Coordinates of N, CA and C in Angstrom, one line a residue:
X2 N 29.9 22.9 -16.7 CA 28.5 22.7 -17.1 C 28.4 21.5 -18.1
X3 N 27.4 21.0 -17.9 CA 27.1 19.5 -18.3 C 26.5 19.9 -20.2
X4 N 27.3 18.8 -21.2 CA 26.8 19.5 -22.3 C 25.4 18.7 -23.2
X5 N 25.2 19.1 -24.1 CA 24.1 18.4 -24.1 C 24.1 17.1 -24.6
X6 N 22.6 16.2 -24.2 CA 22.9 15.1 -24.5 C 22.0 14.8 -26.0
X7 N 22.9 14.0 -26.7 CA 22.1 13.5 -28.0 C 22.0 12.0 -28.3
X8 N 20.8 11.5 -28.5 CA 20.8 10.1 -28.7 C 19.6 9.4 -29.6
X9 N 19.6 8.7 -31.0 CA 18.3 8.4 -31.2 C 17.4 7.4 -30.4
X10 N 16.4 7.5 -30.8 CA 15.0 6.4 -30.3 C 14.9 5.7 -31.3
X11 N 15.2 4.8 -30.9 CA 14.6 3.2 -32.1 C 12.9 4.0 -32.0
X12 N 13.0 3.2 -33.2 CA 11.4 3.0 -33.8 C 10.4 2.9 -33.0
X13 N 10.8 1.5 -32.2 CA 9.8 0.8 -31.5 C 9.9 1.7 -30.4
X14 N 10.5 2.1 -29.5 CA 10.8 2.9 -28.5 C 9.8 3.9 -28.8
X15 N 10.1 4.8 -29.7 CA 9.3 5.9 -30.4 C 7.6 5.8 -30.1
X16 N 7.0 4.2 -31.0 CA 5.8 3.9 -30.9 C 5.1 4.1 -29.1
X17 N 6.1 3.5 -28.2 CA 6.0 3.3 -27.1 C 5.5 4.5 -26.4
X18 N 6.5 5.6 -26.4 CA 6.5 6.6 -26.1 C 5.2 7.4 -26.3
X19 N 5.2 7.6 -27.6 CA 4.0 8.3 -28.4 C 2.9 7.5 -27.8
X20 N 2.7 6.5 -27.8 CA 1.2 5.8 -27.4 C 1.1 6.3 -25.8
X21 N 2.2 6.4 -24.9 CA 2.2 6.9 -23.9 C 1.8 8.2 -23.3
X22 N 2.4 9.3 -24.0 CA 1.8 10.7 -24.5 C 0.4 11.1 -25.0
X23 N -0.2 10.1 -25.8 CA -1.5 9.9 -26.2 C -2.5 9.3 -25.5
X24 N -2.5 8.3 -24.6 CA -3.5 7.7 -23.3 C -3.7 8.9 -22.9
X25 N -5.0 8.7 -22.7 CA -5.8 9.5 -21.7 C -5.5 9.3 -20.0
X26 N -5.2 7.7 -20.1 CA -4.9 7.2 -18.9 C -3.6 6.7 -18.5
X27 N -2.7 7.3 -19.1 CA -1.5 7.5 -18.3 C -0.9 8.5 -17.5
X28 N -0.3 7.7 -16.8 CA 0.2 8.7 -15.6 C 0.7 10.4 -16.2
X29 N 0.2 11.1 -15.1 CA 0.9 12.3 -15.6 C 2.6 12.0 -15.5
X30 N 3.4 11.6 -14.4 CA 4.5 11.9 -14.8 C 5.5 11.1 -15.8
X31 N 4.7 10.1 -16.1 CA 5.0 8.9 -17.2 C 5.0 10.0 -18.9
X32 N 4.0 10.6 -18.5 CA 3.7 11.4 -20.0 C 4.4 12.4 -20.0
X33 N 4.9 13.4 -18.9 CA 6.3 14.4 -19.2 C 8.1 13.4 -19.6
X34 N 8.0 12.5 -18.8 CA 8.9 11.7 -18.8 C 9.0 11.1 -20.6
X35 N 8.1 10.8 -21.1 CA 7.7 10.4 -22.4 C 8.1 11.5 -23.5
X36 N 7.4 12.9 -23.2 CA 7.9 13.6 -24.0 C 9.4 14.3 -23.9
X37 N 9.8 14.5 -22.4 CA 11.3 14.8 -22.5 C 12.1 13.8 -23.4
X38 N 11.6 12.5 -23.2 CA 12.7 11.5 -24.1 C 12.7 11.9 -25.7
X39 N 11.1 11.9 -26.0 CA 10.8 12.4 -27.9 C 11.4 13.7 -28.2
X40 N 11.3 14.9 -27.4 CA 11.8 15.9 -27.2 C 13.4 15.8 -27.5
X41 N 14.1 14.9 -26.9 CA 15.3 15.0 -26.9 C 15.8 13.7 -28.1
X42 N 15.1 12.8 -28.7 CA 15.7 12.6 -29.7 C 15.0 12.9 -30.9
X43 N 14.2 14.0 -30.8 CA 14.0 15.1 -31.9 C 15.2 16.0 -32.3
X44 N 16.3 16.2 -31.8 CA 17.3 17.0 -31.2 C 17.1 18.3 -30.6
X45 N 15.9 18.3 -29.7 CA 15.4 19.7 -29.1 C 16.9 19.7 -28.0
X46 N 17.1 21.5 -27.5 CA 17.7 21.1 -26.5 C 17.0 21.5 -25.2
X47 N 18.1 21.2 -24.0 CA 17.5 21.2 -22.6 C 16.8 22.2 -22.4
X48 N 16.9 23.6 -22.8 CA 16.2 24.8 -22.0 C 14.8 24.2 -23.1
X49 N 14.7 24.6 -23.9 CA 13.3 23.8 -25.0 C 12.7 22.9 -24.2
X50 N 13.2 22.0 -24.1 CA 12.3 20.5 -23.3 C 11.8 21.2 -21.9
X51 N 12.9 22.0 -21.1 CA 12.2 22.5 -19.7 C 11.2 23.6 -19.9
X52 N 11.6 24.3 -21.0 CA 10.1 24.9 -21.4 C 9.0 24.5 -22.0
X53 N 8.9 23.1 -22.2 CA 7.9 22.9 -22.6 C 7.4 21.5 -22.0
X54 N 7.8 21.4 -20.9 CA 7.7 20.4 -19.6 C 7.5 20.8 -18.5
X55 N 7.9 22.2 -18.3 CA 8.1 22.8 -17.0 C 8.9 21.7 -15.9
X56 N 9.5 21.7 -16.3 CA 10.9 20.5 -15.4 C 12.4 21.3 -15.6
X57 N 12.8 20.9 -14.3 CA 14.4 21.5 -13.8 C 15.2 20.4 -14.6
X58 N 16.4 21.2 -15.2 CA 17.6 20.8 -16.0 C 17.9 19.4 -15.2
X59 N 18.4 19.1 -14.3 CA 18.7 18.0 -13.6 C 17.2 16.9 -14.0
X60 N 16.4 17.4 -14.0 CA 15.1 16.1 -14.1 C 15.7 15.7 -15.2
X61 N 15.5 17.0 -16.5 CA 15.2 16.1 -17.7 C 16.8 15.3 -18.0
X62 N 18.2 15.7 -17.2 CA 18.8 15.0 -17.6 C 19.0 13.7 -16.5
X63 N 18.3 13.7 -15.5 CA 18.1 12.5 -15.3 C 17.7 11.9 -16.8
X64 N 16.3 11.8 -16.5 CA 15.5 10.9 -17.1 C 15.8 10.8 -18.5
X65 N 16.7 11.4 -19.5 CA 17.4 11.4 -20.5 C 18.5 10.2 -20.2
X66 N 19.4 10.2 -19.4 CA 19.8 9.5 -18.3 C 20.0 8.1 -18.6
X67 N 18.1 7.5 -17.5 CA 17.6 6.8 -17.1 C 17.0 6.4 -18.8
X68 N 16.9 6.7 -19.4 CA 16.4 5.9 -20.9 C 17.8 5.9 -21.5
X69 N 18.8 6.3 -21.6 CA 20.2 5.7 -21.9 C 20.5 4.6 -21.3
X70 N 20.5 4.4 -19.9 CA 20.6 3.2 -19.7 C 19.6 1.9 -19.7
X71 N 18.3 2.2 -19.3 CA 17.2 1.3 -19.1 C 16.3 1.5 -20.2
X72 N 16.1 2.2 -21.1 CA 15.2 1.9 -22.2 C 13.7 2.5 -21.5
X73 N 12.6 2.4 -22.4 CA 11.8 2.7 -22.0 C 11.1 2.7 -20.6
X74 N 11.0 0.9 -20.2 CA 10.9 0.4 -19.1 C 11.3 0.9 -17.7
X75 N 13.0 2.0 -18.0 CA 13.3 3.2 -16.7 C 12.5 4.0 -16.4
X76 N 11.0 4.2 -17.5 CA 10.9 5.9 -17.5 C 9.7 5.4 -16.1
X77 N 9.0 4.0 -16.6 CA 8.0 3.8 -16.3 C 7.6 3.4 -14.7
X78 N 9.0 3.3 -13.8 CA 8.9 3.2 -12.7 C 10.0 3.8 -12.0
X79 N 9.5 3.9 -10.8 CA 10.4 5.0 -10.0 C 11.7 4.0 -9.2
X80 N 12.5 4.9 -9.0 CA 13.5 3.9 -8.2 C 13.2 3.8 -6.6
X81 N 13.7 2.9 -6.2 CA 13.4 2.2 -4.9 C 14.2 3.3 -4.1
X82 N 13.8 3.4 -2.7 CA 14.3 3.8 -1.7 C 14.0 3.2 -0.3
X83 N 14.8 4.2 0.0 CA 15.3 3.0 1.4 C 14.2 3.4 2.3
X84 N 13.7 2.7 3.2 CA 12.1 2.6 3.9 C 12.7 3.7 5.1
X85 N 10.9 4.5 5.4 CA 11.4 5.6 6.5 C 11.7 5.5 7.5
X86 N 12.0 5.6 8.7 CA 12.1 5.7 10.1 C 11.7 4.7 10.8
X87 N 12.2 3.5 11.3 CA 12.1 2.1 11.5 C 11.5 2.6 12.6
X88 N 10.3 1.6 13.1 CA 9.3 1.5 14.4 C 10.2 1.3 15.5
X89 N 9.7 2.0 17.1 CA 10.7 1.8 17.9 C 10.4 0.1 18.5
X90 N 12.0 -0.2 18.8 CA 12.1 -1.2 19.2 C 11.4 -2.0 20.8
X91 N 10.5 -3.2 20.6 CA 9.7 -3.2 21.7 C 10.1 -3.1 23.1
X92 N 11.2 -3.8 23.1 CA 12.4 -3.6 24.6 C 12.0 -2.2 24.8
X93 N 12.7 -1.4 24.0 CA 13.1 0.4 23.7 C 11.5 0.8 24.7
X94 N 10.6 0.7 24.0 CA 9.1 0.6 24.5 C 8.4 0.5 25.9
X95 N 9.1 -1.0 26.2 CA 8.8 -1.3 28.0 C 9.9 -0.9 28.6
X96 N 10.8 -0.4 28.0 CA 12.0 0.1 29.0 C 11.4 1.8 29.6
X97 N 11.1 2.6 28.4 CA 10.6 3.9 29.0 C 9.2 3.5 29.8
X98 N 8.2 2.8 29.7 CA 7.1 2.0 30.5 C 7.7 2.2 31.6
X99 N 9.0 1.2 32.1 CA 9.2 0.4 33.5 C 9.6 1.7 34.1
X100 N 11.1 2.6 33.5 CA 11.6 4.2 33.8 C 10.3 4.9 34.2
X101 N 9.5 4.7 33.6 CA 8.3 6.0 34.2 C 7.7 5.5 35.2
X102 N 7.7 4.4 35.5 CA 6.7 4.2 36.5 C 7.4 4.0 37.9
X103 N 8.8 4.2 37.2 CA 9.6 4.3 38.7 C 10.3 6.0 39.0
X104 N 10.8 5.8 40.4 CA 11.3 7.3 40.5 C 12.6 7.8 39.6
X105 N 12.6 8.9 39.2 CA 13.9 9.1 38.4 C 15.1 9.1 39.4
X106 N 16.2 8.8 39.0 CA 17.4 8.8 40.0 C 18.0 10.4 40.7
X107 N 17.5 11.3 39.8 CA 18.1 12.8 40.1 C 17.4 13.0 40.9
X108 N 17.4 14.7 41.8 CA 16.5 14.6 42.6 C 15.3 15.0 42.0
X109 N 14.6 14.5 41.2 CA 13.3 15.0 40.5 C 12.2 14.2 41.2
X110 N 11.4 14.7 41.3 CA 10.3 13.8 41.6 C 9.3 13.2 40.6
X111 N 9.5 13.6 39.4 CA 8.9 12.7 38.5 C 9.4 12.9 36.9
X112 N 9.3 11.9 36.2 CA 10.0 11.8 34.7 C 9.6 13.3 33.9
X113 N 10.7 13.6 33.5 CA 10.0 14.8 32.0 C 10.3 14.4 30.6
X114 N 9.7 14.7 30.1 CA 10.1 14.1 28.5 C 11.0 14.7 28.4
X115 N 12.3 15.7 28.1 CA 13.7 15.3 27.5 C 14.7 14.5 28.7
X116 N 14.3 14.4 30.4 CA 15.0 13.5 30.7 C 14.8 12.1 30.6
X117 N 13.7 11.7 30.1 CA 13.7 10.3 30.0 C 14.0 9.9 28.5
X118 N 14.2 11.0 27.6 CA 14.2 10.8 25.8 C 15.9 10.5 25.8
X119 N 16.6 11.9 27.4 CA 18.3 11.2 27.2 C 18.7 10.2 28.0
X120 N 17.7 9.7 28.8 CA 18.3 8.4 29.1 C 18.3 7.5 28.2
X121 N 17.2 7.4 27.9 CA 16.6 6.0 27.2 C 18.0 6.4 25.6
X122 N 18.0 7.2 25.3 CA 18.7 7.4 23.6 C 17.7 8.2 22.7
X123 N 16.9 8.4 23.1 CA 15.4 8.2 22.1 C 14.9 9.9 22.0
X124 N 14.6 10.3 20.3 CA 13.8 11.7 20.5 C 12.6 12.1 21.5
X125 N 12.7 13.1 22.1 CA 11.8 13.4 23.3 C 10.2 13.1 22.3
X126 N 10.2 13.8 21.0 CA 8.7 13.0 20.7 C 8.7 11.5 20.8
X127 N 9.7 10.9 20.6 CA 8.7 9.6 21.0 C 8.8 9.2 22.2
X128 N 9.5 9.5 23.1 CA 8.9 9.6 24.2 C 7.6 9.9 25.0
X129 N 6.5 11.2 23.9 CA 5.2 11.3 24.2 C 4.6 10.6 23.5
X130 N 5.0 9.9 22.2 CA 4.1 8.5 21.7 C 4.1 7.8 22.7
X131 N 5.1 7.0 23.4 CA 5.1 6.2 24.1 C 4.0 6.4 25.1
X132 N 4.2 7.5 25.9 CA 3.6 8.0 27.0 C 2.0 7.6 27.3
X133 N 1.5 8.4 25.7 CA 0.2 8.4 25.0 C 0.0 7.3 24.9
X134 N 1.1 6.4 24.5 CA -0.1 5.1 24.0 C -0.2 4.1 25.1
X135 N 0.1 4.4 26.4 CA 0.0 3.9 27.0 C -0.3 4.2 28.2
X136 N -1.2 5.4 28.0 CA -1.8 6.4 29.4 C -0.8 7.1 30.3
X137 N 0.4 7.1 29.9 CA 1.0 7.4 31.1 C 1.5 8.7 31.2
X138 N 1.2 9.7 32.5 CA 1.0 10.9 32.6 C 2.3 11.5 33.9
X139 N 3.2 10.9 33.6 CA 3.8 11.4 35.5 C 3.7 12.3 35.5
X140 N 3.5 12.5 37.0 CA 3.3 13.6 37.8 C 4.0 13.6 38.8
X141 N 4.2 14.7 39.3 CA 4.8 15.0 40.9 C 3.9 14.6 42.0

């Protein structure tokens, strides 16, 4: 179990903080983030700050953390991540197009969404995006 952490706030940090906690117009999570740090170089400890933040042990030792290394300026923006689920590729696109509008090879008489989702590589839902955005309905 992780022990506690202790560290002062410069002055000016302090000012920062507190002016931060005080705006009307600051972000809510800028302002828990704010007091966890004053909280903790008050020498409150972890279960204190989560009771009085309502925040999980891992947050506030993040963000205890993230102002050890980065200073105030960590609290105040979030960290980057990696972008969601890349658009399908346009080929990817006219390939299920050209497959539907021709016969399937098995003896099927017309495309189904999980056999054309394991040809192509592709989840059967997008398979019915595709379908949809391009009218296309096979049938038998």
């Amino acid at each position: 179990m992780r022990t506690g952490i202790t560290f002062d706030v410069a002055a000016g940090d302090r000012v920062r903080l507190e002016a931060i906690v005080a705006a009307p117009t600051s972000a809510q999570k800028h302002v828990w983030r704010a007091k966890i740090i004053l909280m903790s170089g008050d020498g409150s400890g972890t279960v204190a700050i989560m009771e009085a933040t309502g925040k999980s042990k891992t947050c506030v030792w993040r963000w205890q953390e993230r102002f050890m290394t980065e200073g105030v300026d960590g609290l105040l923006r979030d960290k980057s991540r990696p972008p969601g689920i890349a658009p399908l590729d346009g080929e990817l696109v006219e390939r299920v197009v050209a497959l539907t509008l021709e016969t399937p090879q098995q003896e099927a008489t017309h495309w189904t969404v999980r056999a054309m989702a394991k040809v192509v590589g592709i989840a059967a839902s997008s398979v019915v995006k595709i379908w949809h955005e391009h009218g296309l309905a096979p049938l038998a």
